[in-house]
Coordinates of C-alpha atoms and ligand atoms in Angstrom, one line a residue:
X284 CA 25.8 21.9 -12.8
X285 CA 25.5 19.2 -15.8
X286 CA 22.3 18.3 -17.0
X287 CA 20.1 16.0 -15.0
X288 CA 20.6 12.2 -14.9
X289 CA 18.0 9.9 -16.5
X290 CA 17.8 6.7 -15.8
X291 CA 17.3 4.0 -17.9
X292 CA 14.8 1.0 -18.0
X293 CA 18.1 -0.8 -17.2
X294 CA 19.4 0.8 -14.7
X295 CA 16.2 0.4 -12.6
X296 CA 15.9 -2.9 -13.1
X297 CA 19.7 -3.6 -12.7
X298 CA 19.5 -1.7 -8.9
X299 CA 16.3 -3.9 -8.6
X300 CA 16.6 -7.0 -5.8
X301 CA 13.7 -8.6 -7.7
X302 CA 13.2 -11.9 -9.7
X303 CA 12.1 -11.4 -12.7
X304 CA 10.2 -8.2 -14.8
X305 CA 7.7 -7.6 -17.6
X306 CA 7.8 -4.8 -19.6
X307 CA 5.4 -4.3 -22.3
X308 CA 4.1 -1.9 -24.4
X309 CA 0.2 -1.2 -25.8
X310 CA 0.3 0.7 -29.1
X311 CA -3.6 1.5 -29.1
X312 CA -3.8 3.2 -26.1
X313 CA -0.1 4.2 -25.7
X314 CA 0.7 2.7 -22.2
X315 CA 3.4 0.9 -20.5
X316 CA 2.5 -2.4 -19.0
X317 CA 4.8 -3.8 -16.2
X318 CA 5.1 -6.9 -13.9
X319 CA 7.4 -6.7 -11.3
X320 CA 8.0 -10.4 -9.8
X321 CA 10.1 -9.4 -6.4
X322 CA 10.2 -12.5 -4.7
X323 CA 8.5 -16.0 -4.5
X324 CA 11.0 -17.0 -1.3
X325 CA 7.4 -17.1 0.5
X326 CA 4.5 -18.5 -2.0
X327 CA 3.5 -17.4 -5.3
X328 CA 4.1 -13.7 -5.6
X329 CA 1.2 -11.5 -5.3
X330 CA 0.4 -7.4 -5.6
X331 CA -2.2 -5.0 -6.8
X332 CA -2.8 -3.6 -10.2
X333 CA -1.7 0.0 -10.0
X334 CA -3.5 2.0 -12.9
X335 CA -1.9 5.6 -13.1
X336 CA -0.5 8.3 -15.6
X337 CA 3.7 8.8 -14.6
X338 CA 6.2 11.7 -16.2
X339 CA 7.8 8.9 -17.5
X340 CA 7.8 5.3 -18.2
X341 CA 11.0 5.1 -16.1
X342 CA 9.1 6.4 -13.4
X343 CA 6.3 3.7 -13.7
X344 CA 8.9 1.2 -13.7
X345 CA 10.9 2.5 -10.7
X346 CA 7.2 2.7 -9.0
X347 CA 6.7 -0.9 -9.5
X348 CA 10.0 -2.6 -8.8
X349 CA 9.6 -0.4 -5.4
X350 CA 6.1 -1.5 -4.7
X351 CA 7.0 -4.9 -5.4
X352 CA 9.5 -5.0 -3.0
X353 CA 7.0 -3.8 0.1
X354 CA 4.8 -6.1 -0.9
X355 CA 7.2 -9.2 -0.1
X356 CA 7.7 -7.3 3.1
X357 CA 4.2 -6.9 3.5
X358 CA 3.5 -10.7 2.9
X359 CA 6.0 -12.1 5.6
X360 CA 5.5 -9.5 8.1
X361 CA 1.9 -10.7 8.2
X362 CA 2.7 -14.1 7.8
X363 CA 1.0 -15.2 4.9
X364 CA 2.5 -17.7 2.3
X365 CA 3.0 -15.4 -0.6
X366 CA 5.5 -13.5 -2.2
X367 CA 5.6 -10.2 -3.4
X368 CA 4.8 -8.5 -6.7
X369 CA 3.4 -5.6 -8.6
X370 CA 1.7 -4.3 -11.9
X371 CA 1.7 -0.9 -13.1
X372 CA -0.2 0.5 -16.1
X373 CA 1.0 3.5 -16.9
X374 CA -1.4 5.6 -19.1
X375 CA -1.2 8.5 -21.5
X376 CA -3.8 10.1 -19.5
X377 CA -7.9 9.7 -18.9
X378 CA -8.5 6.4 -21.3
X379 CA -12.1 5.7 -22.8
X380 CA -13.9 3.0 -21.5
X381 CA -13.2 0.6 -24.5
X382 CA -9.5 1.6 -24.4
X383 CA -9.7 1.0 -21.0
X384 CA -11.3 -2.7 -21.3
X385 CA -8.9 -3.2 -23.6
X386 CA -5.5 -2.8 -21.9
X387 CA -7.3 -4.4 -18.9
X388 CA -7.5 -7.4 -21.1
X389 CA -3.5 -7.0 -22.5
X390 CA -2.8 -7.1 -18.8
X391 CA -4.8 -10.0 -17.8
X392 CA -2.8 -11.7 -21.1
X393 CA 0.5 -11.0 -19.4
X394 CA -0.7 -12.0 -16.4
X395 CA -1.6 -15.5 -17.1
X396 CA 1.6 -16.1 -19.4
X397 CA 3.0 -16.2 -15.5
X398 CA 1.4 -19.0 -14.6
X399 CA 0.2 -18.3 -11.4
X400 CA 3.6 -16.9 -10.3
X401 CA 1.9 -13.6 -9.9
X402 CA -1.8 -13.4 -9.0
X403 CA -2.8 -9.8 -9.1
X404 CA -5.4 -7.4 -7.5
X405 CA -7.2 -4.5 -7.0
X406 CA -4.6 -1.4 -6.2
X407 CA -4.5 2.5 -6.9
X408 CA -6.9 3.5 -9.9
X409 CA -8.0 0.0 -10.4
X410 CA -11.5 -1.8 -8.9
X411 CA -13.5 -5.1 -8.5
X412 CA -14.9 -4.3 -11.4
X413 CA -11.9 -4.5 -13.3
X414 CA -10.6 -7.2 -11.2
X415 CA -13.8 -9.1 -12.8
X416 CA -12.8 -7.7 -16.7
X417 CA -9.0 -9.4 -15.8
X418 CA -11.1 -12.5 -15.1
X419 CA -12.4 -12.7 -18.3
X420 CA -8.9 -13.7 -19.6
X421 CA -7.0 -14.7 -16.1
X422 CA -7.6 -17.3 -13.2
X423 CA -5.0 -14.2 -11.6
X424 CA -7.1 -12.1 -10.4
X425 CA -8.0 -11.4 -6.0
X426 CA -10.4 -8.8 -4.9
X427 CA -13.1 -9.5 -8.0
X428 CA -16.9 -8.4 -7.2
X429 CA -19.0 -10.4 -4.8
X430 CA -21.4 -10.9 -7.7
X431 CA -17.8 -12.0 -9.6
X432 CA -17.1 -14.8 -7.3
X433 CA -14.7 -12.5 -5.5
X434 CA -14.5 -11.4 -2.1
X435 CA -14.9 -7.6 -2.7
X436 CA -13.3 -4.5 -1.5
X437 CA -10.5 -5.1 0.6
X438 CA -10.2 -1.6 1.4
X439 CA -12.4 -1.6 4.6
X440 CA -10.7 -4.6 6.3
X441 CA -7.0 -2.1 5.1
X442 CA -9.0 0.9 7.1
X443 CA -9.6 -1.3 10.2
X444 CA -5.7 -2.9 10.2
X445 CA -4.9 1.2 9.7
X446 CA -7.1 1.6 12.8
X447 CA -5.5 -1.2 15.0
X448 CA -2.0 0.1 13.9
X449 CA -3.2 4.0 15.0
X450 CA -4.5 2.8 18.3
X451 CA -1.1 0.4 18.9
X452 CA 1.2 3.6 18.1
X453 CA -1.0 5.9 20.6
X454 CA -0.7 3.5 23.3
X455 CA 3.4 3.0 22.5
X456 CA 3.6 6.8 22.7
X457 CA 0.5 7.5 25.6
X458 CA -0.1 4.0 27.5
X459 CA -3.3 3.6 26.3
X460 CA -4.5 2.7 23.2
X461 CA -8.0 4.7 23.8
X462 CA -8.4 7.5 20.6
X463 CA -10.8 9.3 22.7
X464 CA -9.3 13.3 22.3
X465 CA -6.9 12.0 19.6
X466 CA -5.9 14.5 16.9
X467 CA -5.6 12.7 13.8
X468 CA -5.0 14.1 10.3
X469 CA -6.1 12.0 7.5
X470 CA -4.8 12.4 3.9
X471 CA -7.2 11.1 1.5
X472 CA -10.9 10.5 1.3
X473 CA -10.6 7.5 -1.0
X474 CA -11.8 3.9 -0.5
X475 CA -9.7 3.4 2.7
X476 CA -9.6 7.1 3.9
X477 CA -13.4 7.5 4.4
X478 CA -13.6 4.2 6.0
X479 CA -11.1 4.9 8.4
X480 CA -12.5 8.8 9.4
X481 CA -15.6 6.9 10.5
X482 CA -14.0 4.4 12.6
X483 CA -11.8 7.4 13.9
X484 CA -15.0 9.5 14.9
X485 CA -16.7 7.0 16.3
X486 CA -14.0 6.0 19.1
X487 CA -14.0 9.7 19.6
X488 CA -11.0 10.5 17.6
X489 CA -10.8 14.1 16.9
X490 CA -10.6 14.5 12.9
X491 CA -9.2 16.8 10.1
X492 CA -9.4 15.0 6.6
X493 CA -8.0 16.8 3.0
X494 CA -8.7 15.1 -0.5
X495 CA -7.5 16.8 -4.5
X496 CA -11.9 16.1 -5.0
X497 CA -13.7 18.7 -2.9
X498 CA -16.9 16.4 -3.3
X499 CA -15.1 13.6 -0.9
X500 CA -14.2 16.3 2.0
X501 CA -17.7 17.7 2.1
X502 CA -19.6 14.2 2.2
X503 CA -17.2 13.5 5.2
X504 CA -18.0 17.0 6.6
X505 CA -21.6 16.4 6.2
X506 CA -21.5 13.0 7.9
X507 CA -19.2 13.3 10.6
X508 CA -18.7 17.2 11.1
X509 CA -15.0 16.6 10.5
X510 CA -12.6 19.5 9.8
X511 CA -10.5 19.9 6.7
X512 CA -7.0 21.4 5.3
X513 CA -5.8 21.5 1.8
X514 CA -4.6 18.9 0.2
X515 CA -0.7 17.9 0.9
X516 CA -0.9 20.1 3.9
X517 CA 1.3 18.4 6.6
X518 CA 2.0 21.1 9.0
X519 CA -0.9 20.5 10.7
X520 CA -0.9 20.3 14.5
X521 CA -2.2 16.8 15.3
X522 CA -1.0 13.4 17.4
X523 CA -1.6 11.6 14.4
X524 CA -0.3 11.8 10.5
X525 CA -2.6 9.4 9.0
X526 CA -1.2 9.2 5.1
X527 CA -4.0 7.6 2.8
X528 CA -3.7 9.2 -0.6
X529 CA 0.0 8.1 -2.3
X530 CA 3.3 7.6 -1.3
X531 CA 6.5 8.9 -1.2
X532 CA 5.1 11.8 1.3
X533 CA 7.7 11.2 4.4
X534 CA 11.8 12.5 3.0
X535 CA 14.1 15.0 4.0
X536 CA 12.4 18.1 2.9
X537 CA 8.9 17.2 4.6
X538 CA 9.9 15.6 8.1
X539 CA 10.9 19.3 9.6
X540 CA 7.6 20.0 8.7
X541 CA 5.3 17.6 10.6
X542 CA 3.8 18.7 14.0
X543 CA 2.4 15.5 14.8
X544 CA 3.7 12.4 17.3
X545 CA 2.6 9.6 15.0
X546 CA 2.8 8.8 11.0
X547 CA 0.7 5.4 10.3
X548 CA -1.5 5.6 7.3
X549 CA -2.5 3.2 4.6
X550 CA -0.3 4.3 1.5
X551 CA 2.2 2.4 0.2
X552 CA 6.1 3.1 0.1
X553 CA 5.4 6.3 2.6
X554 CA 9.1 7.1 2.8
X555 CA 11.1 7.9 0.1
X556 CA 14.0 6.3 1.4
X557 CA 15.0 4.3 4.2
X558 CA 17.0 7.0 5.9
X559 CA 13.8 8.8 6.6
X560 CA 12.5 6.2 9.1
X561 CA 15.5 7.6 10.7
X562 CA 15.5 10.3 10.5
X563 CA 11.7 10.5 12.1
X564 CA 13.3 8.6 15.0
X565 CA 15.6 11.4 15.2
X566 CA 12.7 13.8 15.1
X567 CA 11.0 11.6 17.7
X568 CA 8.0 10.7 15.9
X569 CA 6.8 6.8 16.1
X570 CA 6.6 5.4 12.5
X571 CA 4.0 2.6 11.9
X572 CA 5.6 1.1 8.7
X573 CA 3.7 1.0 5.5
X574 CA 4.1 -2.3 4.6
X575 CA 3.0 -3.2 8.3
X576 CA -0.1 -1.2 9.1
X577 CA -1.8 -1.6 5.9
X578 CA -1.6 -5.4 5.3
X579 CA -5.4 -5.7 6.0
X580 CA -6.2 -5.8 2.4
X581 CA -4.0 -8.4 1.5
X582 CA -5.2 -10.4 4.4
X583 CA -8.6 -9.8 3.2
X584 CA -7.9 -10.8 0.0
X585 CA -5.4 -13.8 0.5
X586 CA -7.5 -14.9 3.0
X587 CA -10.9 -15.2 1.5
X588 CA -9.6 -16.0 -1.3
X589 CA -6.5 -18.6 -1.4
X590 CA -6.6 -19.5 2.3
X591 CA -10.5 -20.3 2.8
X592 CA -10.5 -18.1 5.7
X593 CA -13.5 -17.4 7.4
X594 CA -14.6 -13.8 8.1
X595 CA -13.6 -14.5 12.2
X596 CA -10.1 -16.1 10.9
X597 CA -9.6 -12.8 8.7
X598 CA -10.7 -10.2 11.6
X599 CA -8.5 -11.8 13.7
X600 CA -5.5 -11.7 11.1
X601 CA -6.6 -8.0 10.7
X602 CA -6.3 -7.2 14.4
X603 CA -3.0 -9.2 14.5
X604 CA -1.7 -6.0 12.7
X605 CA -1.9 -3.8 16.1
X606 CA -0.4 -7.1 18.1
X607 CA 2.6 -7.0 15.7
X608 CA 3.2 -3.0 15.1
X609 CA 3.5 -3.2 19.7
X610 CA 6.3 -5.6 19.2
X611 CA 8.0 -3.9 16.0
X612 CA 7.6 -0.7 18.6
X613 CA 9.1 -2.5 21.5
X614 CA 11.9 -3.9 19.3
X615 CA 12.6 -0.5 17.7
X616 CA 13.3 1.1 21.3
X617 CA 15.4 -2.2 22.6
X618 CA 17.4 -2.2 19.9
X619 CA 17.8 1.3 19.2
X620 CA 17.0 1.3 15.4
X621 CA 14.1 2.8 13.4
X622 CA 10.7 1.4 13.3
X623 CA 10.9 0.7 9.5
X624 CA 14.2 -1.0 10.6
X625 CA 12.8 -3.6 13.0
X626 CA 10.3 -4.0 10.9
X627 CA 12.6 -5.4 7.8
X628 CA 14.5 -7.3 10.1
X629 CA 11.2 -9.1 10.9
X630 CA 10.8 -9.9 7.5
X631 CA 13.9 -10.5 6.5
X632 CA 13.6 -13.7 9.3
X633 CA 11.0 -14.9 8.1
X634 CA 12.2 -14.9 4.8
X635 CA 15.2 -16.0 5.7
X636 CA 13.4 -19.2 7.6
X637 CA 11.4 -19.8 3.9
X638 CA 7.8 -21.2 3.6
X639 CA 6.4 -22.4 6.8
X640 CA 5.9 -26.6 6.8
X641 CA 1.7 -27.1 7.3
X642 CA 1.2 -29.8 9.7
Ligands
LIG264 P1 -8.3 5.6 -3.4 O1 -7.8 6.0 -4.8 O2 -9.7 5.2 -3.2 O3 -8.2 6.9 -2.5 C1 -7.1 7.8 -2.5 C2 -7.6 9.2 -2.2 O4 -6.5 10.1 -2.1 C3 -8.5 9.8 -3.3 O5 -9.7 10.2 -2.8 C4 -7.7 10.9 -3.9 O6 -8.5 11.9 -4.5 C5 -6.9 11.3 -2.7 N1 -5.7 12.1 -3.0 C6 -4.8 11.9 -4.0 N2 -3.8 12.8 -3.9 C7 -4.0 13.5 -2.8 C8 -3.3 14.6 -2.1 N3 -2.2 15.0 -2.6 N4 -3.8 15.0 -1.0 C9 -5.0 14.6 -0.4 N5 -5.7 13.6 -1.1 C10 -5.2 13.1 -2.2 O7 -7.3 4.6 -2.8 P2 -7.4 3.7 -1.5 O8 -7.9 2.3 -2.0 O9 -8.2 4.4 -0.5 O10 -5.9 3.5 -1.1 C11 -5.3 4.6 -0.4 C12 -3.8 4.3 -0.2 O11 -3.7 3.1 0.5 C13 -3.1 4.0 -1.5 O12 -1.8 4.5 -1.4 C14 -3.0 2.5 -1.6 O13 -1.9 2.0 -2.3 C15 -2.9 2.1 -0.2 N6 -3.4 0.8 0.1 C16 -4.7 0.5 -0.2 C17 -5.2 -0.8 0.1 C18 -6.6 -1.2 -0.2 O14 -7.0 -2.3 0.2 N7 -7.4 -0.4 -0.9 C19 -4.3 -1.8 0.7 C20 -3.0 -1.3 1.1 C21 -2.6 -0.1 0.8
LIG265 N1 -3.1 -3.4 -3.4 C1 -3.3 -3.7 -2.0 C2 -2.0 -3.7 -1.2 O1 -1.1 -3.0 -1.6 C3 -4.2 -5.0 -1.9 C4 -3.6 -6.2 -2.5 C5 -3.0 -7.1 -1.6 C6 -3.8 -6.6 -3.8 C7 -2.5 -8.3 -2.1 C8 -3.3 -7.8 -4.3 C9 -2.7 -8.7 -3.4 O2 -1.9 -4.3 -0.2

């Protein structure tokens, strides 16, 4: 065997389908900053902050061109008039809080040289809080504090889309989209996670949770007597593989593992390619696309805050996510493809039709 391929910064970007990239580099606190721009076919591009330490800068890179992409998806399948795009920070490791303000502040920089091409948000490992610090430098910025001018959190109105796409995939596989008895494994206590176990247990849901921070599994045990597993523990029997932590957990080496009927969790880019939707079909368990079932946040977000929603208009959007994951279902089965399939080929239409004409 020869030694291992590395990529390049190039050759990521040059596999890319994106528009347009921005790589820079902070010398103070020794992190990567990228933009990835996928597509503005839509609407301005828009995409979360993600704030993370990778092996590599590659790595970050890779993360954000992929990211990017689903969040294009993400936008048309819900049907909102934005593109898609993503930021990664990718940091040494655990950064002080005045090294922290200050690459918050290099990114908000970058992001307004965009001009409002890219409008960012709150994603993994960043906040409202530092959606209000970006502020300071940016118009750019969604998801800032309440007491910011921003709407919030969009993480509970992700949990409840998560929630109408778990209750859409138990009635495609049962009839009935009743959670009552349901075995469902969630992976990750975070923002979204904990939201979601309470939702789960209170429509009778049967729950076992794991987190990496013991201190998030035992509040959840002490509040709704769930059960727990260790973390990344997929072989759990269950109806339900809810994954909430990171992506990247569905691929060839973990699919013989899974004892469950379902997959539909909040974390982005679930599968690490698109042959594992297939090969899940193959397995015969119902996938709820990632870039389907969690567009709650970004309807939160894009509604509040560039669409003058008001909270009805954004729960209804929210629901709509269990409406469409029944007809990405039904499509799947009548064409005979994979869920994430159907799903693209719903997006790619709309993108293919371009902005939609307001009366
Ligand atoms: P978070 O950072 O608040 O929560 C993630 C949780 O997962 C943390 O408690 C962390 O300790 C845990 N975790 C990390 N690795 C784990 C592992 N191997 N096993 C078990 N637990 C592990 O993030 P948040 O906001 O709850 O988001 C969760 C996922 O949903 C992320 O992938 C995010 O990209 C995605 N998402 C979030 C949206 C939002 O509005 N917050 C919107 C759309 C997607
Ligand atoms: N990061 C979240 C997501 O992946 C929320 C978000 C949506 C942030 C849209 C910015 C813009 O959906």
């Amino acid at each position: 065997m020869g030694p291992a391929k590395v990529e390049t910064l190039h050759e990521v970007l040059s596999d890319w389908d994106g528009e347009n990239a921005l790589v820079s580099y902070d010398a103070r606190t020794g992190s990567y900053l990228f933009i990835a721009v996928h597509s503005r076919r839509l609407g301005p591009a828009a995409g979360g902050t993600r704030l993370k330490t990778y092996p590599t800068p590659v790595e970050a890179l890779r993360d954000a061109t992929r990211l990017a992409r689903a969040m294009t998806l993400k936008m048309a399948v819900a049907g909102l008039p934005m593109g898609g795009g993503k930021s990664v920070l990718a940091v040494p490791g655990e950064l002080s809080p005045e090294d922290r303000r200050h690459l918050l502040l290099c990114h908000a920089h970058n992001v307004e040289t965009l001009n409002g091409s890219y409008s960012t948000g709150p994603d993994v490992g960043t906040t409202s809080a530092d959606m209000d610090v970006l502020h300071e430098h940016t118009e750019h910025a969604f998801g800032r504090s309440p007491a910011g001018g921003g709407s919030g959190s969009s993480a509970p109105d992700t949990a409840v889309g998560v929630f109408h796409g778990i209750s859409a995939a138990v009635a495609h596989v049962h009839g009935g989209a009743d959670v009552t008895g349901v075995r469902v494994l969630v992976q990750g206590c975070g923002a979204v996670g904990e939201s979601l176990v309470g939702m789960l247990v209170e429509a009778g849901a049967l729950v076992t949770v794991s987190d990496i921070v013991p201190e998030r599994v035992e509040t959840l045990q002490t509040k709704y007597g769930v059960t727990s597993v260790v973390p990344d523990a997929i072989d759990v029997e269950c109806d339900v593989y809810s994954p909430c932590a990171l992506g990247q957990v569905i691929s060839a080496r973990t699919i013989p593992h899974l004892r469950c009927r379902v997959v539909a969790g909040a974390a982005n880019n679930v599968l690490v390619e698109a042959a594992d939707g297939e090969r899940l079909q193959e397995a015969g368990i119902l996938y709820a696309p990632d870039f389907v079932i969690n567009a709650g946040g970004a309807v939160h977000l894009i509604g509040y805050e560039r669409l003058g929603w008001t909270t009805e208009q954004v729960e209804a959007g929210v629901r709509g996510i269990g409406t469409t994951l029944a007809q990405i279902f039904r499509d799947a089965d009548e064409h005979g493809v994979s869920t994430e399939r159907a799903a693209e080929r719903l997006a790619e239409a709309r993108l293919a039709a371009g902005p939609k004409r307001r009366e």
